[in-house]
Amino acid sequence: MNIDPSPSQRERQQTAQAARELIELLEVLWERGRDMVSPTPVSASQLRVLYSLDREEGISLRTLGDLLGSAPPSVSRMCDRLEALGFVQRLPSSVSRRQLELHLTAHGKAYLRDLRDQREEALLAVVAAMSPTSRKALLRGLTGFQEALGEGTQTGSSRPDTPLKDVSSA
């Protein structure tokens, strides 16, 4: 017995499929941006470390592991590689002599700034090609999507300057 899904279920499925396709396209744009920023681009996991340190400057390896949902040895190896690239620096903790704090170096901050600039440029080119009505609809949809996620709490983001909230005109 083949039951046709209800219109609302069909709409949810179509929306989910469109979102998946959009995410896949964004991944391609993101990779292009990463390749343009540095001759030695970091892996996706290492990039998550850089983003985490950008949001939570001076955290410990243990806290970083909790944020990433990774085991301490894996986090330590990623930080070793990022330190070798000159993106991350480990410094003694001001709270405990037994802990180290993780900090982005000036080179790490510049890498993220350049990466974000490249990605924003790519997104702006696409958004500029959209009609004003489509841009407004996209903004409404992305804002609703973000709200449904709980404003970043699912991803561990504590960043107060959520990009979708900073958009003043579409």
Tab-separated table of C-alpha atoms in Angstrom, residues 58-65 99-102:
chain	number	residue	atom	x	y	z
A	58	GLY	CA	42.186	31.122	26.267
A	59	ILE	CA	40.243	27.899	26.833
A	60	SER	CA	41.901	24.688	27.970
A	61	LEU	CA	42.365	21.533	25.914
A	62	ARG	CA	39.704	19.823	28.025
A	63	THR	CA	37.162	22.583	27.380
A	64	LEU	CA	37.993	22.571	23.675
A	65	GLY	CA	37.504	18.807	23.597
A	99	GLN	CA	46.718	23.752	32.708
A	100	LEU	CA	47.534	25.395	29.422
A	101	GLU	CA	45.431	27.998	27.659
A	102	LEU	CA	44.962	27.926	23.911
